[in-house]
Short mmCIF file of C-alpha atoms in Angstrom, two decimals:
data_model
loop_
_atom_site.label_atom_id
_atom_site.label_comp_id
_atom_site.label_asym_id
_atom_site.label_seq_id
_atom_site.Cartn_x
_atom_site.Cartn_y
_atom_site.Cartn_z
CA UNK A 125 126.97 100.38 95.40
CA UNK A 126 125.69 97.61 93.38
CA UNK A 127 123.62 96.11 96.41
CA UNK A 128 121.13 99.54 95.31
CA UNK A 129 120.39 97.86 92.42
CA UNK A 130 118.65 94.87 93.96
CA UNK A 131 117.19 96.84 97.18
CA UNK A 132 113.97 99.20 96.91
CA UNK A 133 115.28 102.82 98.23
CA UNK A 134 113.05 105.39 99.99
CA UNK A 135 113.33 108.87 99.80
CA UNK A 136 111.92 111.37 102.16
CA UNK A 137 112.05 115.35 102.20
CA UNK A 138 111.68 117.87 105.12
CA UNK A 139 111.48 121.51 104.28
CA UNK A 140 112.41 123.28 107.32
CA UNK A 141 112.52 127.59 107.27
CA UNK A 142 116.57 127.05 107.14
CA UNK A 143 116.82 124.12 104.97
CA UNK A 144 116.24 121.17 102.79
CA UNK A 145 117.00 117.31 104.48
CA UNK A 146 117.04 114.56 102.27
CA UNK A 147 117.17 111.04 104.05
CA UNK A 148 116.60 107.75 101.59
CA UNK A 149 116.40 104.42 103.22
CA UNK A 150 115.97 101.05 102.61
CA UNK A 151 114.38 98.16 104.52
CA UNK A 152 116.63 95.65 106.73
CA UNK A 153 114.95 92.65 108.00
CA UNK A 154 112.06 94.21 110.49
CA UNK A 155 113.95 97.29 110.59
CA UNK A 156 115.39 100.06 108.22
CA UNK A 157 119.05 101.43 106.87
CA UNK A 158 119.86 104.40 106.59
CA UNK A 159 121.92 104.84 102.95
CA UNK A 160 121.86 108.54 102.05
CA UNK A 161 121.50 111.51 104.15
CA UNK A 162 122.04 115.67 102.92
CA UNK A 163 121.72 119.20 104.22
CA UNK A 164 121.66 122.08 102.52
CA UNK A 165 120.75 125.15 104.09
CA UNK A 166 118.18 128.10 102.27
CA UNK A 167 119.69 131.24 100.95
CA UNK A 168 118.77 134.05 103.45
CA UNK A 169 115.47 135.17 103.51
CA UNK A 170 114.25 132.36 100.75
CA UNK A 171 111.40 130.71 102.98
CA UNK A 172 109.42 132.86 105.79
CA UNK A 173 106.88 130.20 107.44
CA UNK A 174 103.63 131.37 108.46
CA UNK A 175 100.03 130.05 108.57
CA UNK A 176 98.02 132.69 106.31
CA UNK A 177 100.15 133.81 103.86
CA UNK A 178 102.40 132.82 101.57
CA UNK A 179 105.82 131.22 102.75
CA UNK A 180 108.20 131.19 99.66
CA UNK A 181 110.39 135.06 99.07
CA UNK A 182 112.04 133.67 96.61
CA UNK A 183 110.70 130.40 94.20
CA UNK A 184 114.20 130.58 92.11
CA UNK A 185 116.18 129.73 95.29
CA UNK A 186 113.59 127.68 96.66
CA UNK A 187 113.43 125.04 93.47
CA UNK A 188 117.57 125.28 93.10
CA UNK A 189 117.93 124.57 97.20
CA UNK A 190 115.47 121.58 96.62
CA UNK A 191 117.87 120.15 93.33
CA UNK A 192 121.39 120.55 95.27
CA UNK A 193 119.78 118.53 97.59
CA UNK A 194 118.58 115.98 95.82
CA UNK A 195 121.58 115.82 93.62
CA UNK A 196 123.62 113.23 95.16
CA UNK A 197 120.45 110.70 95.75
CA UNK A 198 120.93 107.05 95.43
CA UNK A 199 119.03 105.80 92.22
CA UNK A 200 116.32 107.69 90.09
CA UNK A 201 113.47 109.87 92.98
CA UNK A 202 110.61 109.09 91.92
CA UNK A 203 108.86 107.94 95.08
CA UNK A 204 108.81 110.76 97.84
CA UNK A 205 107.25 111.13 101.21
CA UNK A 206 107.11 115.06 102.06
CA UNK A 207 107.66 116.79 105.72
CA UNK A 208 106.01 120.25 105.30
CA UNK A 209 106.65 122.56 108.06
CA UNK A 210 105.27 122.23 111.37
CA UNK A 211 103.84 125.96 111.29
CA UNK A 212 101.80 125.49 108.31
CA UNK A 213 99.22 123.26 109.42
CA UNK A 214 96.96 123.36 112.48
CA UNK A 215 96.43 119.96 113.97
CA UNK A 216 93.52 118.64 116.50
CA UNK A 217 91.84 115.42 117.36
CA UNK A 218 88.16 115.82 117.53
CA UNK A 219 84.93 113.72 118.03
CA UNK A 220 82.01 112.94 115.34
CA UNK A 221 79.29 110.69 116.32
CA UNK A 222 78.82 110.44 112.15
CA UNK A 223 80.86 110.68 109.56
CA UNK A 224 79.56 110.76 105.69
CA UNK A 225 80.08 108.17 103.16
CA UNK A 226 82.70 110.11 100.92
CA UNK A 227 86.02 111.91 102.03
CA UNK A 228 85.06 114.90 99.88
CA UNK A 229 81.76 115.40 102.25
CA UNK A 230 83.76 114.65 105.26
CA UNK A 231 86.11 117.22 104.43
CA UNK A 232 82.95 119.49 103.84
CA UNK A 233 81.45 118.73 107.34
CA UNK A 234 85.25 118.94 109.21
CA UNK A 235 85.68 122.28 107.65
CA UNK A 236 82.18 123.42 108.63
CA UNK A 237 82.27 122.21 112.36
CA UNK A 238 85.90 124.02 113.03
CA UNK A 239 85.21 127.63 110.49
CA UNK A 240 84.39 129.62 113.06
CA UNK A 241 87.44 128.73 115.05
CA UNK A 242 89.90 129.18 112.17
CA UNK A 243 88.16 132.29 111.37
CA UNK A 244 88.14 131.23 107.17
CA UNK A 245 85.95 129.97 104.68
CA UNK A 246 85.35 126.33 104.04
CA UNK A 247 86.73 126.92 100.28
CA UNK A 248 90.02 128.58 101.31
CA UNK A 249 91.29 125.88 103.80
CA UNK A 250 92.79 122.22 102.76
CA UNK A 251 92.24 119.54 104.81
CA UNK A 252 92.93 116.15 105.50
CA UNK A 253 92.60 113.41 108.35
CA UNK A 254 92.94 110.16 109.64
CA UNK A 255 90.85 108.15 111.76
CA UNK A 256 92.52 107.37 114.96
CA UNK A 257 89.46 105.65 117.17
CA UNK A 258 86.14 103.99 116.84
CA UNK A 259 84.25 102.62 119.76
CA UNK A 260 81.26 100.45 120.15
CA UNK A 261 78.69 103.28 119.37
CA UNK A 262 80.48 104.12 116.54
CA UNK A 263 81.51 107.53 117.75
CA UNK A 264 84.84 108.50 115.72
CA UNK A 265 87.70 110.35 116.17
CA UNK A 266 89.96 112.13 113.60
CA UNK A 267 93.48 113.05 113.84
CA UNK A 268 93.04 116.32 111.42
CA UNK A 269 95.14 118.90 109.78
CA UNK A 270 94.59 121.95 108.12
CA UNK A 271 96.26 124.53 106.46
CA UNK A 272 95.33 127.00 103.92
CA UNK A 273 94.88 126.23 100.66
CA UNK A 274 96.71 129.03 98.90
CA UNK A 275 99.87 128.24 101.21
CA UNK A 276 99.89 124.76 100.80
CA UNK A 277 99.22 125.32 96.90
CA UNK A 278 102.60 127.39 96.96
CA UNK A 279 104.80 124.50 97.94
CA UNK A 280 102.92 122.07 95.69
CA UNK A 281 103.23 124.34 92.00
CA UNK A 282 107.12 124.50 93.11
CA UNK A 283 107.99 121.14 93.61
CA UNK A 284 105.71 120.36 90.11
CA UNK A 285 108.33 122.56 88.51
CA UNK A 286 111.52 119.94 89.59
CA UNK A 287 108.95 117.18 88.35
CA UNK A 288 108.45 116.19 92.58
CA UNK A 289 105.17 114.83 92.92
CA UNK A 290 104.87 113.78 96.94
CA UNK A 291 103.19 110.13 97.42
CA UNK A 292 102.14 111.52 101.06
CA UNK A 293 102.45 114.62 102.73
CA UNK A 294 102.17 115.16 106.40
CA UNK A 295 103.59 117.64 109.11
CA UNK A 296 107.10 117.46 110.19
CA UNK A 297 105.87 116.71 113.64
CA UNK A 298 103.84 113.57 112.93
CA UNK A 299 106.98 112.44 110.52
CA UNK A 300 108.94 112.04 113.65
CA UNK A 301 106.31 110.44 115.80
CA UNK A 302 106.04 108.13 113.05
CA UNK A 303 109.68 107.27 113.37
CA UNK A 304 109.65 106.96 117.01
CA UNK A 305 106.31 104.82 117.55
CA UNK A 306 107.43 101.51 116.93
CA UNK A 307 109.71 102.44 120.90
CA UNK A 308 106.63 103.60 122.34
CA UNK A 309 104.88 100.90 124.66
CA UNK A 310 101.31 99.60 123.56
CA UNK A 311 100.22 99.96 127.52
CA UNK A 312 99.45 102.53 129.41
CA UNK A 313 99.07 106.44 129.54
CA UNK A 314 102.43 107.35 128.55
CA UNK A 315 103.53 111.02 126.78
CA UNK A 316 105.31 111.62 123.54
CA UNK A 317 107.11 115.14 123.30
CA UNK A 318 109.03 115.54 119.80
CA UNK A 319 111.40 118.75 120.30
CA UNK A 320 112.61 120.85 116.96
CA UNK A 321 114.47 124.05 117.68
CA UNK A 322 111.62 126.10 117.07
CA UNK A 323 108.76 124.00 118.03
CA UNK A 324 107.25 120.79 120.13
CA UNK A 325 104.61 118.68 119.94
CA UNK A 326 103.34 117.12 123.25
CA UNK A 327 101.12 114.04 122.33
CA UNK A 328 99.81 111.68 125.04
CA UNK A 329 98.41 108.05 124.47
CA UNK A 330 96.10 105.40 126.55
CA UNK A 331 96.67 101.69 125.58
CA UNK A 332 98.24 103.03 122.31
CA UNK A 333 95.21 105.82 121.51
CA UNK A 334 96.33 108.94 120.63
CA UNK A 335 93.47 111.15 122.78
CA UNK A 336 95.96 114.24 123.01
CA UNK A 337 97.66 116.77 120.52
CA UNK A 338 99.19 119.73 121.03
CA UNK A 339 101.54 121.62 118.78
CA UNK A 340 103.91 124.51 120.58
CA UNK A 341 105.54 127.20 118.34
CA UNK A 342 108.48 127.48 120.38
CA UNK A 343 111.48 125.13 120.67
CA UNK A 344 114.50 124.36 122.36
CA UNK A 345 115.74 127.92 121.67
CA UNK A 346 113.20 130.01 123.28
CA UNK A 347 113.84 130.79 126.94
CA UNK A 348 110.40 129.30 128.27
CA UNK A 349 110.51 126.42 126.63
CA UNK A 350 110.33 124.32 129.69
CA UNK A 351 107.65 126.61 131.16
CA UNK A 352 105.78 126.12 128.06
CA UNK A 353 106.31 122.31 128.17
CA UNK A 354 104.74 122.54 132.16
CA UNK A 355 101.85 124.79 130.75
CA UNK A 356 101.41 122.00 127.78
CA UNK A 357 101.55 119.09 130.22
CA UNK A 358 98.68 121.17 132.70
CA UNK A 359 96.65 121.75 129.64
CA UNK A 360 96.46 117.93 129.24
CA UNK A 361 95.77 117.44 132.78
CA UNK A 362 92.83 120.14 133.07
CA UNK A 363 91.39 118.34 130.05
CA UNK A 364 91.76 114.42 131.80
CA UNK A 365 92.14 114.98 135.40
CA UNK A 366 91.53 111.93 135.72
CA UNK A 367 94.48 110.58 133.75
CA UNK A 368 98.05 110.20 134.89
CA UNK A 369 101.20 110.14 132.55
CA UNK A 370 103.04 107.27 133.70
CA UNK A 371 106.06 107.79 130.92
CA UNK A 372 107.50 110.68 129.04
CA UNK A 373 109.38 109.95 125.86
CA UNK A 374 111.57 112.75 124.45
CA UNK A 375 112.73 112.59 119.96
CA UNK A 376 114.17 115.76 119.43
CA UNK A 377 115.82 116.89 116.36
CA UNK A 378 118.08 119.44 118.04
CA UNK A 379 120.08 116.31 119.78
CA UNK A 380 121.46 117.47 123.50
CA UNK A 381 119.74 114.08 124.58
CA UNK A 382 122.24 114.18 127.70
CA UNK A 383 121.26 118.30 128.54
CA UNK A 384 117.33 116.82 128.20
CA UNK A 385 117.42 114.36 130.25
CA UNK A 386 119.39 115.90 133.37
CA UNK A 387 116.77 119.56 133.21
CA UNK A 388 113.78 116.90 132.67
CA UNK A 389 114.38 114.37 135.53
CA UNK A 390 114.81 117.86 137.80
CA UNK A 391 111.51 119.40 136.08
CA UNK A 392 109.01 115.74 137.18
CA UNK A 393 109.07 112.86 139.19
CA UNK A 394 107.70 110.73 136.40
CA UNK A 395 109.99 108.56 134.38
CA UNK A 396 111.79 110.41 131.19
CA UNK A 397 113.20 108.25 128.10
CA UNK A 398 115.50 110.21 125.95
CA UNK A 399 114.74 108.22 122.60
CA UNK A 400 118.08 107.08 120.79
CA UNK A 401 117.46 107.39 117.00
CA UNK A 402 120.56 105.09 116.47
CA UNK A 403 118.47 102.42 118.22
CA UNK A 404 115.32 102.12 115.59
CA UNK A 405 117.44 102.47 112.01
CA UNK A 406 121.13 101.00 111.17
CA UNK A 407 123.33 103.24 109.37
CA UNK A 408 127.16 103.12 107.07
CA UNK A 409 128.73 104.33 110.13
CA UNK A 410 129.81 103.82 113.74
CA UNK A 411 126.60 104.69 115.33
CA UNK A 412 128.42 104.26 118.74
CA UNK A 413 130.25 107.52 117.70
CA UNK A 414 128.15 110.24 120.00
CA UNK A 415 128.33 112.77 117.35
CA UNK A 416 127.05 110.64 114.63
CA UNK A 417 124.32 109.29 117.04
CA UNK A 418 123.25 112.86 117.21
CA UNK A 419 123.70 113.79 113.34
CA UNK A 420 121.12 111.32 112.48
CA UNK A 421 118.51 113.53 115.17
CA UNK A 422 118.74 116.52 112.10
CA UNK A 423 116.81 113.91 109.52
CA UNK A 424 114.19 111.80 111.79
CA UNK A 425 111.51 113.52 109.80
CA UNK A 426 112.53 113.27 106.56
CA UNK A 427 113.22 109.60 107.34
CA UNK A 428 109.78 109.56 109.29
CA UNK A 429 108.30 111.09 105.33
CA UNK A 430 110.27 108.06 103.54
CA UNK A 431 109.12 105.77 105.99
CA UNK A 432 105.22 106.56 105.42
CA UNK A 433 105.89 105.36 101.83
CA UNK A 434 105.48 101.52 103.00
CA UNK A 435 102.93 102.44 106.13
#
């Protein structure tokens, strides 16, 4: 234990409908440890996800889920990244030929441009984005997400009250691409598809640009998942005929990686990469152990939300 004292520890959160994860790390060279890593599942009927209205049945179980879980962390939290849940947010990639000078306008003119396809008022929706592309006549394009602001506002008041004030927030989703990019190759059009048990995300990339998001809600679980995978991956295609995916990387939180692999390679002839999370972080234990390999699958986000603490 007393190696903590000398080491810089990272903490990172994911609030899932069924639970809290906790995952702190610390960094290792060019790569990271895992050091700490807890579950603990909701009370029944504590957290009901959903984009309008307000997620959060019960705020007393909610806040005393949050402390168990945070109870055995390694050194004083004080620095947190934050996985909110996938359903929450809406998430695009869109194209601005100009972009004003402060993020408080650009928020104005994002919200604007996308209110009558969210079907709500500028004031009532929270938004924020990231640049992900600018080319030589200056045309930009955002990665952006938005959720509304009374729903986000919900999870924010209740983790004030356990004195939890998030450095960064983001999606569950783009927590765990952020884990897995540093596999992905810089070249080529290759596809990223990160699998929860009650959601996907399918996001393809040319020479490392993201120019394709799509966010499923249905996982592993559902019975047309891999139908809704195929109607994902034609969805793509009917936007960039043009553009072949050359790779398919699978993260998935729900583990199976051997199940994937064998109903992927029979669903497309194009190569399929189950992505081993024991390859891109060390851990205290005998990662060659398969069901260890596969416990670490259950906090890739919430070590994705640490991560973006140093990104």
């Amino acid at each position: 234990m007393l190696k903590y004292t000398f080491q810089k520890i990272f903490t990172g959160i994911e609030i899932s409908e069924t639970s809290i994860n906790v995952a702190q790390i610390e960094k290792e060279g060019a790569g990271w440890r895992l050091v700490h890593s807890k579950t603990v599942p909701f009370p029944e009927n504590t957290l009901k996800l959903s984009y309008k209205k307000n997620n959060i049945a019960d705020s007393d179980r909610f806040r005393k889920t949050i402390g168990e879980a945070l109870q055995d962390s390694i050194g004083k939290v004080s620095s947190i990244g934050l996985s909110i849940p996938n359903d929450i947010v809406k998430i695009s990639i869109k194209k601005y030929e100009e972009l004003p000078d402060s993020e408080s306008e650009t928020e104005k003119m994002i919200a604007w441009s996308i209110e009558k396809l969210l079907r709500f008022p500028e004031k009532s929706t929270k938004i924020t984005y990231e640049m992900i592309e600018q080319n030589a006549q200056n045309e930009k394009w955002l990665l952006i997400a938005i959720g509304i602001r009374d729903v986000i506002k919900e999870y924010e008041l209740n983790l004030k009250e356990l004195k939890i004030f998030p450095k960064v927030i983001r999606p569950s989703g783009i927590n765990q691409f952020n884990f897995f990019s540093r596999a992905l190759p810089e070249k080529g059009i290759n596809a990223f598809i990160g699998l929860y048990e009650n959601y996907f995300t399918f996001l393809v990339f040319e020479d490392d640009k993201l120019i394709f998001f799509h966010g499923v809600k249905k996982g592993f679980s559902n019975l047309h998942f891999f139908q809704d995978v195929d109607m994902t991956m034609q969805h793509f295609l009917n936007a960039y005929p043009d553009k072949e995916v050359e790779k398919l990387y699978i993260g998935s939180q729900v583990a199976f990686h051997k199940e994937l692999e064998e109903v992927f390679r029979n669903l497309s002839d194009m190569d399929i990469i189950i992505m081993d999370e024991s390859d891109l972080i060390e851990t205290n234990s005998n990662t060659k152990d398969k069901s260890q390999r596969e416990q670490i699958s259950y906090f890739v986000s919430a070590i994705g939300a640490a991560q973006s603490l140093l990104q």
